[in-house]
Tab-separated table of C-alpha atoms in Angstrom:
chain	number	residue	atom	x	y	z
A	1	MET	CA	-62.691	16.707	114.117
A	2	VAL	CA	-62.936	12.902	113.380
A	3	ALA	CA	-60.433	12.971	110.621
A	4	LEU	CA	-58.225	14.705	112.584
A	5	LEU	CA	-58.081	12.013	115.355
A	6	ARG	CA	-57.863	9.419	112.818
A	7	ALA	CA	-54.753	11.459	111.341
A	8	VAL	CA	-53.120	10.588	114.579
A	9	PRO	CA	-50.299	8.349	114.805
A	10	ARG	CA	-51.697	5.543	117.421
A	11	PRO	CA	-49.413	4.392	119.812
A	12	HIS	CA	-47.703	0.724	119.536
A	13	LEU	CA	-45.919	-1.314	121.789
A	14	PRO	CA	-42.593	-3.029	120.214
A	15	ALA	CA	-43.210	-6.743	119.077
A	16	GLY	CA	-40.181	-7.762	121.519
A	17	THR	CA	-42.287	-6.278	124.267
A	18	LEU	CA	-45.055	-7.577	123.583
A	19	GLY	CA	-43.444	-10.896	123.337
A	20	LEU	CA	-41.623	-10.472	126.932
A	21	GLY	CA	-45.105	-9.747	128.498
A	22	ALA	CA	-46.502	-12.837	127.232
A	23	LEU	CA	-43.830	-15.093	128.663
A	24	LEU	CA	-44.278	-13.301	131.801
A	25	VAL	CA	-48.282	-13.951	131.985
A	26	LEU	CA	-46.957	-17.744	130.858
A	27	ALA	CA	-44.228	-17.627	133.704
A	28	TYR	CA	-46.269	-16.319	136.469
A	29	GLY	CA	-49.907	-16.778	135.235
A	30	ILE	CA	-50.401	-19.770	133.682
A	31	LEU	CA	-47.499	-22.151	134.656
A	32	PRO	CA	-47.999	-21.728	138.411
A	33	LEU	CA	-51.924	-22.925	138.011
A	34	THR	CA	-51.504	-25.531	135.685
A	35	GLY	CA	-47.795	-26.891	136.078
A	36	THR	CA	-46.856	-30.231	137.762
A	37	SER	CA	-44.525	-30.972	140.490
A	38	TYR	CA	-42.080	-32.868	137.912
A	39	LEU	CA	-42.174	-29.956	135.760
A	40	PHE	CA	-40.981	-27.477	138.383
A	41	GLU	CA	-38.338	-29.642	139.885
A	42	ALA	CA	-36.676	-31.495	136.603
A	43	LEU	CA	-36.971	-28.470	134.176
A	44	LEU	CA	-38.238	-25.004	134.949
A	45	THR	CA	-35.925	-24.380	138.277
A	46	PRO	CA	-32.680	-25.662	136.952
A	47	PHE	CA	-33.128	-24.372	133.563
A	48	LEU	CA	-34.099	-20.816	135.240
A	49	ALA	CA	-30.859	-21.317	137.675
A	50	LEU	CA	-28.710	-21.652	134.625
A	51	ALA	CA	-29.649	-19.349	132.719
A	52	LEU	CA	-28.728	-16.903	134.908
A	53	ALA	CA	-25.753	-18.402	135.496
A	54	GLY	CA	-24.825	-18.239	131.941
A	55	LEU	CA	-26.271	-14.343	132.119
A	56	GLY	CA	-23.514	-13.668	134.477
A	57	LEU	CA	-21.184	-15.553	132.093
A	58	ASN	CA	-22.415	-13.301	129.265
A	59	LEU	CA	-21.906	-10.523	131.007
A	60	LEU	CA	-18.105	-10.963	131.489
A	61	THR	CA	-17.435	-13.058	127.948
A	62	GLY	CA	-19.954	-11.849	125.705
A	63	TYR	CA	-19.973	-8.689	126.403
A	64	ALA	CA	-16.249	-7.338	128.004
A	65	GLY	CA	-14.658	-10.384	125.790
A	66	LEU	CA	-12.801	-11.891	128.982
A	67	LEU	CA	-12.900	-15.771	128.920
A	68	SER	CA	-13.576	-17.504	132.336
A	69	LEU	CA	-13.597	-21.125	132.862
A	70	GLY	CA	-14.401	-20.766	137.182
A	71	SER	CA	-18.132	-19.979	136.646
A	72	ALA	CA	-19.023	-23.108	138.843
A	73	ALA	CA	-16.724	-21.713	141.728
A	74	PHE	CA	-18.406	-18.334	141.591
A	75	MET	CA	-21.346	-20.355	142.603
A	76	ALA	CA	-20.141	-22.004	145.176
A	77	VAL	CA	-18.955	-19.077	146.929
A	78	GLY	CA	-22.639	-17.665	146.232
A	79	ALA	CA	-24.114	-20.850	147.442
A	80	TYR	CA	-22.055	-21.299	150.830
A	81	ALA	CA	-22.103	-17.915	151.339
A	82	ALA	CA	-26.125	-18.247	151.298
A	83	PHE	CA	-25.977	-20.674	153.857
A	84	ASN	CA	-23.470	-19.393	156.239
A	85	LEU	CA	-25.202	-16.007	156.525
A	86	SER	CA	-28.766	-18.143	157.513
A	87	LEU	CA	-26.929	-20.472	159.372
A	88	ARG	CA	-25.190	-17.773	161.706
A	89	LEU	CA	-27.817	-15.159	161.285
A	90	PRO	CA	-31.038	-16.489	161.778
A	91	GLY	CA	-33.190	-13.801	161.650
A	92	LEU	CA	-31.566	-12.454	158.348
A	93	PRO	CA	-34.224	-12.674	155.483
A	94	LEU	CA	-34.061	-14.855	152.831
A	95	PRO	CA	-33.715	-11.752	150.088
A	96	ALA	CA	-31.270	-10.012	152.565
A	97	SER	CA	-29.109	-13.534	152.223
A	98	LEU	CA	-28.913	-13.724	148.505
A	99	LEU	CA	-27.877	-10.029	148.304
A	100	LEU	CA	-25.323	-10.885	150.592
A	101	ALA	CA	-24.172	-13.873	148.987
A	102	GLY	CA	-23.978	-11.864	145.670
A	103	LEU	CA	-22.183	-9.066	147.170
A	104	VAL	CA	-19.506	-11.921	148.991
A	105	ALA	CA	-19.352	-13.619	145.259
A	106	ALA	CA	-18.554	-10.648	143.324
A	107	LEU	CA	-15.662	-9.796	145.867
A	108	ALA	CA	-14.132	-13.320	145.126
A	109	GLY	CA	-14.950	-12.141	141.303
A	110	LEU	CA	-12.355	-9.135	142.204
A	111	VAL	CA	-9.934	-10.964	143.690
A	112	ALA	CA	-10.180	-13.385	140.478
A	113	GLY	CA	-10.349	-10.634	137.841
A	114	LEU	CA	-7.069	-9.032	139.134
A	115	PRO	CA	-4.952	-11.288	136.529
A	116	ALA	CA	-6.981	-9.693	134.012
A	117	LEU	CA	-5.362	-6.873	134.386
A	118	ARG	CA	-2.065	-8.344	132.973
A	119	LEU	CA	-3.226	-11.504	130.924
A	120	ARG	CA	-5.468	-12.204	127.831
A	121	GLY	CA	-7.237	-14.921	126.222
A	122	PHE	CA	-6.592	-18.520	127.261
A	123	TYR	CA	-3.905	-17.127	129.822
A	124	LEU	CA	-6.907	-15.521	131.286
A	125	ALA	CA	-8.944	-18.744	131.064
A	126	VAL	CA	-5.900	-20.534	132.922
A	127	SER	CA	-6.070	-17.867	135.628
A	128	THR	CA	-9.698	-18.563	136.375
A	129	LEU	CA	-9.634	-22.436	136.397
A	130	ALA	CA	-7.048	-21.969	139.114
A	131	VAL	CA	-9.806	-20.408	140.816
A	132	GLN	CA	-12.214	-23.431	140.518
A	133	PHE	CA	-9.377	-25.615	141.454
A	134	PHE	CA	-9.021	-23.506	144.413
A	135	VAL	CA	-12.264	-23.065	145.852
A	136	ALA	CA	-12.998	-26.746	144.923
A	137	TRP	CA	-9.906	-27.122	147.993
A	138	ALA	CA	-11.164	-24.790	150.235
A	139	LEU	CA	-14.371	-26.407	150.374
A	140	ASN	CA	-12.981	-30.038	151.263
A	141	ARG	CA	-10.439	-28.695	153.503
A	142	ILE	CA	-11.958	-26.085	155.410
A	143	GLY	CA	-14.436	-27.587	157.872
A	144	TRP	CA	-16.254	-24.283	158.754
A	145	ILE	CA	-17.490	-23.148	155.112
A	146	SER	CA	-19.815	-26.530	155.746
A	147	ASP	CA	-20.690	-26.369	159.343
A	148	ASP	CA	-18.051	-29.297	160.044
A	149	SER	CA	-19.799	-31.578	157.944
A	150	PRO	CA	-17.450	-34.283	156.525
A	151	SER	CA	-18.695	-34.985	153.335
A	152	GLY	CA	-18.991	-31.072	152.718
A	153	ILE	CA	-22.859	-31.643	152.333
A	154	VAL	CA	-25.431	-29.652	153.855
A	155	THR	CA	-29.018	-29.386	153.790
A	156	ALA	CA	-30.164	-26.125	152.569
A	157	PRO	CA	-32.634	-23.976	154.682
A	158	ARG	CA	-36.453	-23.473	153.536
A	159	LEU	CA	-37.505	-20.682	151.444
A	160	VAL	CA	-39.127	-18.432	153.697
A	161	VAL	CA	-40.287	-15.160	152.417
A	162	ALA	CA	-42.144	-12.431	154.680
A	163	GLY	CA	-42.943	-15.168	156.890
A	164	LEU	CA	-44.693	-16.926	153.713
A	165	SER	CA	-42.793	-20.872	152.709
A	166	PHE	CA	-42.212	-21.337	149.452
A	167	ASP	CA	-40.714	-24.891	150.043
A	168	ASP	CA	-42.934	-27.126	148.094
A	169	PRO	CA	-41.744	-27.189	144.238
A	170	ARG	CA	-43.975	-24.638	142.754
A	171	GLY	CA	-43.010	-22.092	145.508
A	172	ARG	CA	-38.901	-22.587	144.966
A	173	TYR	CA	-39.800	-22.223	140.983
A	174	LEU	CA	-41.568	-18.786	142.242
A	175	VAL	CA	-39.150	-17.982	143.971
A	176	THR	CA	-36.116	-18.796	141.310
A	177	LEU	CA	-38.288	-16.808	138.686
A	178	THR	CA	-38.693	-13.404	140.435
A	179	VAL	CA	-35.010	-13.480	141.377
A	180	VAL	CA	-34.156	-14.383	137.728
A	181	THR	CA	-36.402	-11.426	136.649
A	182	LEU	CA	-35.019	-8.913	138.849
A	183	LEU	CA	-31.564	-9.677	138.105
A	184	THR	CA	-32.420	-10.077	134.092
A	185	PHE	CA	-33.700	-6.309	134.473
A	186	VAL	CA	-30.703	-4.995	136.221
A	187	ALA	CA	-28.699	-6.626	133.560
A	188	TRP	CA	-30.496	-5.154	130.740
A	189	ARG	CA	-29.705	-1.612	132.298
A	190	LEU	CA	-26.360	-2.293	133.150
A	191	VAL	CA	-25.737	-3.357	129.213
A	192	THR	CA	-27.631	-0.230	127.926
A	193	SER	CA	-25.661	2.059	129.777
A	194	PRO	CA	-22.553	3.763	129.271
A	195	THR	CA	-20.699	1.544	131.289
A	196	GLY	CA	-21.926	-1.723	129.201
A	197	ARG	CA	-20.826	0.279	126.037
A	198	ASN	CA	-17.891	0.757	127.479
A	199	LEU	CA	-17.422	-3.092	128.209
A	200	VAL	CA	-18.105	-3.521	124.512
A	201	ALA	CA	-15.448	-1.015	123.788
A	202	ILE	CA	-13.230	-3.019	125.420
A	203	ARG	CA	-13.551	-6.430	123.853
A	204	ASP	CA	-13.926	-5.342	120.534
A	205	ASN	CA	-10.768	-2.978	121.037
A	206	GLU	CA	-8.819	-2.665	124.026
A	207	THR	CA	-6.359	-0.453	122.742
A	208	ALA	CA	-8.515	1.919	120.857
A	209	ALA	CA	-11.066	1.757	124.336
A	210	ARG	CA	-7.948	2.843	126.232
A	211	LEU	CA	-7.599	5.839	123.734
A	212	VAL	CA	-11.147	7.328	123.860
A	213	GLY	CA	-11.026	7.476	127.384
A	214	VAL	CA	-12.820	4.510	128.840
A	215	ARG	CA	-10.778	3.301	132.275
A	216	VAL	CA	-10.102	-0.332	130.941
A	217	ALA	CA	-8.664	-1.458	134.303
A	218	ARG	CA	-11.569	-0.612	136.251
A	219	THR	CA	-13.895	-1.634	133.732
A	220	LYS	CA	-12.527	-5.068	133.473
A	221	LEU	CA	-12.668	-5.566	137.365
A	222	LEU	CA	-16.356	-4.134	137.324
A	223	ALA	CA	-17.173	-6.759	134.393
A	224	PHE	CA	-15.628	-9.524	137.013
A	225	ALA	CA	-17.312	-8.073	139.899
A	226	ALA	CA	-20.810	-7.665	138.308
A	227	SER	CA	-20.813	-11.226	136.701
A	228	SER	CA	-19.945	-13.304	139.674
A	229	PHE	CA	-22.545	-11.230	141.740
A	230	VAL	CA	-24.901	-12.480	139.316
A	231	ILE	CA	-23.259	-16.045	139.178
A	232	GLY	CA	-22.980	-16.506	143.145
A	233	ILE	CA	-26.919	-15.925	143.303
A	234	ALA	CA	-27.478	-18.497	140.793
A	235	GLY	CA	-25.490	-20.813	142.750
A	236	ALA	CA	-27.539	-20.013	146.032
A	237	LEU	CA	-31.070	-21.084	143.510
A	238	TRP	CA	-29.034	-24.041	142.396
A	239	ALA	CA	-28.946	-25.223	146.112
A	240	PHE	CA	-31.767	-23.850	147.894
A	241	ALA	CA	-34.064	-24.017	145.083
A	242	TYR	CA	-33.061	-27.154	143.295
A	243	LEU	CA	-30.920	-29.622	144.914
A	244	ARG	CA	-32.130	-29.221	148.201
A	245	THR	CA	-28.778	-29.218	149.617
A	246	VAL	CA	-25.723	-27.648	149.051
A	247	GLU	CA	-22.856	-29.805	148.019
A	248	PRO	CA	-18.997	-29.373	146.186
A	249	ALA	CA	-20.491	-31.684	143.583
A	250	GLY	CA	-23.390	-29.398	142.023
A	251	PHE	CA	-20.216	-27.040	141.313
A	252	ASN	CA	-17.576	-29.314	140.008
A	253	LEU	CA	-15.297	-27.987	136.932
A	254	ASP	CA	-18.262	-30.124	134.520
A	255	ARG	CA	-21.038	-27.296	135.613
A	256	SER	CA	-18.295	-24.632	134.267
A	257	PHE	CA	-18.107	-25.931	131.187
A	258	GLN	CA	-21.987	-26.249	130.983
A	259	ILE	CA	-22.368	-22.758	132.064
A	260	LEU	CA	-19.629	-21.874	128.787
A	261	PHE	CA	-21.657	-24.234	126.501
A	262	ILE	CA	-24.798	-22.422	127.590
A	263	VAL	CA	-23.459	-19.078	126.495
A	264	ILE	CA	-22.161	-20.101	123.220
A	265	ILE	CA	-24.803	-21.942	122.080
A	266	GLY	CA	-27.172	-19.410	123.249
A	267	GLY	CA	-25.081	-16.086	121.984
A	268	LEU	CA	-22.192	-14.591	123.203
A	269	GLY	CA	-23.150	-10.577	123.732
A	270	THR	CA	-26.943	-10.626	123.754
A	271	LEU	CA	-29.054	-11.587	127.134
A	272	ARG	CA	-31.438	-13.316	125.729
A	273	GLY	CA	-28.827	-16.232	124.528
A	274	ALA	CA	-28.118	-17.262	127.978
A	275	PHE	CA	-31.877	-18.349	127.970
A	276	LEU	CA	-32.301	-20.079	124.529
A	277	GLY	CA	-28.814	-21.795	125.345
A	278	ALA	CA	-30.036	-23.532	128.838
A	279	GLY	CA	-32.988	-24.540	127.250
A	280	PHE	CA	-30.942	-25.978	124.490
A	281	ILE	CA	-28.656	-27.757	127.330
A	282	VAL	CA	-31.346	-28.377	130.295
A	283	VAL	CA	-34.615	-28.771	128.618
A	284	LEU	CA	-33.904	-30.645	125.190
A	285	PRO	CA	-31.826	-33.816	126.994
A	286	LEU	CA	-34.699	-34.651	128.725
A	287	LEU	CA	-36.991	-34.035	125.994
A	288	LEU	CA	-34.527	-36.073	123.590
A	289	SER	CA	-34.771	-38.796	127.188
A	290	ARG	CA	-38.144	-39.064	126.814
A	291	LEU	CA	-38.486	-39.896	123.748
A	292	GLY	CA	-35.531	-42.041	123.157
A	293	ALA	CA	-37.002	-44.161	125.742
A	294	ALA	CA	-40.618	-44.468	124.075
A	295	LEU	CA	-38.730	-44.957	120.796
A	296	LEU	CA	-35.874	-47.342	122.024
A	297	GLY	CA	-36.749	-48.202	125.397
A	298	ASP	CA	-37.897	-51.954	124.922
A	299	GLY	CA	-34.585	-53.076	122.778
A	300	PHE	CA	-31.973	-50.929	124.739
A	301	ASP	CA	-30.690	-50.689	128.092
A	302	SER	CA	-30.556	-47.453	130.555
A	303	GLY	CA	-26.854	-46.786	129.382
A	304	THR	CA	-27.333	-47.216	125.457
A	305	LEU	CA	-30.256	-44.900	125.563
A	306	GLU	CA	-28.060	-42.358	127.456
A	307	MET	CA	-25.112	-42.467	124.820
A	308	VAL	CA	-27.678	-42.224	121.712
A	309	GLN	CA	-28.927	-38.737	123.449
A	310	ARG	CA	-25.943	-37.836	124.125
A	311	VAL	CA	-24.834	-38.244	120.299
A	312	VAL	CA	-27.619	-36.715	119.398
A	313	LEU	CA	-27.905	-33.689	121.311
A	314	GLY	CA	-23.806	-33.383	120.285
A	315	ALA	CA	-24.911	-33.287	117.006
A	316	LEU	CA	-27.331	-30.644	116.975
A	317	ILE	CA	-24.951	-28.851	118.987
A	318	VAL	CA	-22.584	-29.056	115.826
A	319	ALA	CA	-25.664	-28.427	113.325
A	320	VAL	CA	-26.394	-25.166	115.371
A	321	LEU	CA	-22.515	-23.776	115.409
A	322	ILE	CA	-22.241	-24.884	111.613
A	323	ARG	CA	-25.476	-23.060	110.753
A	324	GLU	CA	-24.981	-19.909	112.897
A	325	PRO	CA	-21.664	-19.677	114.667
A	326	ALA	CA	-23.361	-16.576	116.702
A	327	GLY	CA	-25.723	-18.695	118.116
A	328	LEU	CA	-29.475	-19.620	118.768
A	329	ALA	CA	-30.376	-15.769	119.496
A	330	ALA	CA	-28.745	-14.639	115.735
A	331	LEU	CA	-30.112	-17.618	114.156
A	332	LEU	CA	-33.481	-16.640	115.400
A	333	ASP	CA	-33.100	-12.890	114.245
A	334	ARG	CA	-32.086	-14.018	111.437
A	335	ALA	CA	-35.479	-16.455	110.616
A	336	GLY	CA	-37.293	-13.410	112.232
A	337	ARG	CA	-35.848	-10.809	109.479
A	338	ARG	CA	-37.435	-13.687	106.535
A	339	LEU	CA	-40.742	-13.655	108.257
A	340	GLY	CA	-40.822	-10.133	108.462
A	341	ARG	CA	-39.516	-9.532	104.186
A	342	ARG	CA	-42.069	-12.415	103.510
A	343	ALA	CA	-44.929	-10.363	105.218
A	344	ALA	CA	-43.969	-6.973	103.519
């Protein structure tokens, strides 16, 4: 009997599941107890918000192969929609505000995605760039959106969930982390479903996808809506949890390019690439700034230090993409396979 029990294979968890569990324990259990306000405000909260925006763009560009340069516009739509919902419906709970703001951004994404039924490649990118300019114009010209603020800048509402205040740095981090975790799970379910396989089929060969029965037009519009929904909620988190203000300058064209760089550097067509790219774009510059100030702070002014930081960051980006054009996710996969072969 003992020998029979020993012969039965023991269930084991995949390494990825164990790693994800360890990350969740670190994020929910250790960091809230040991982290400082600076860690939450300057690193973790913006990292999570931009990682979520990169995740949304990856659904569109990485999985469906549709290039967009208007991510910041959909972030702005989500942020201002959440602000107006909380302003004009005072009793609306925060989760409902975020969900409805995401739906408003998804509707905007559907409208912006209509040219994708005719346009491809850089022509589609130019049409999404037009959306970016239109949203920027609307935020500065339509006073109702910003509650008639002359500058378009308004104070974000306090983060309150079920009567509990999450308005301190740790609380804002936990709210952001929870929303990002939930939406990442939803995105994972989407890309592993038949709909996700349809997105990849359109990306790889649109004509072949149409021949095998994929409804290309509907799938493209779904990609724009799902991507804009996630990016819109990321915009609300960026304004409510990080900036603490809702302002047009927080969603300019530079933000769109920043999110695109996050996706490209992290890896197209992979969910974890958004987090790796956000770490590279958000966390690494702060580390370089601290290192530069420690090594060169006495001999150079702040402008020179910032220039050196940008040069080093640019060189690292070029080095990563030369080493692995598929991004950091593919680079880590290759390193993992090498370690596995050596261990075997």
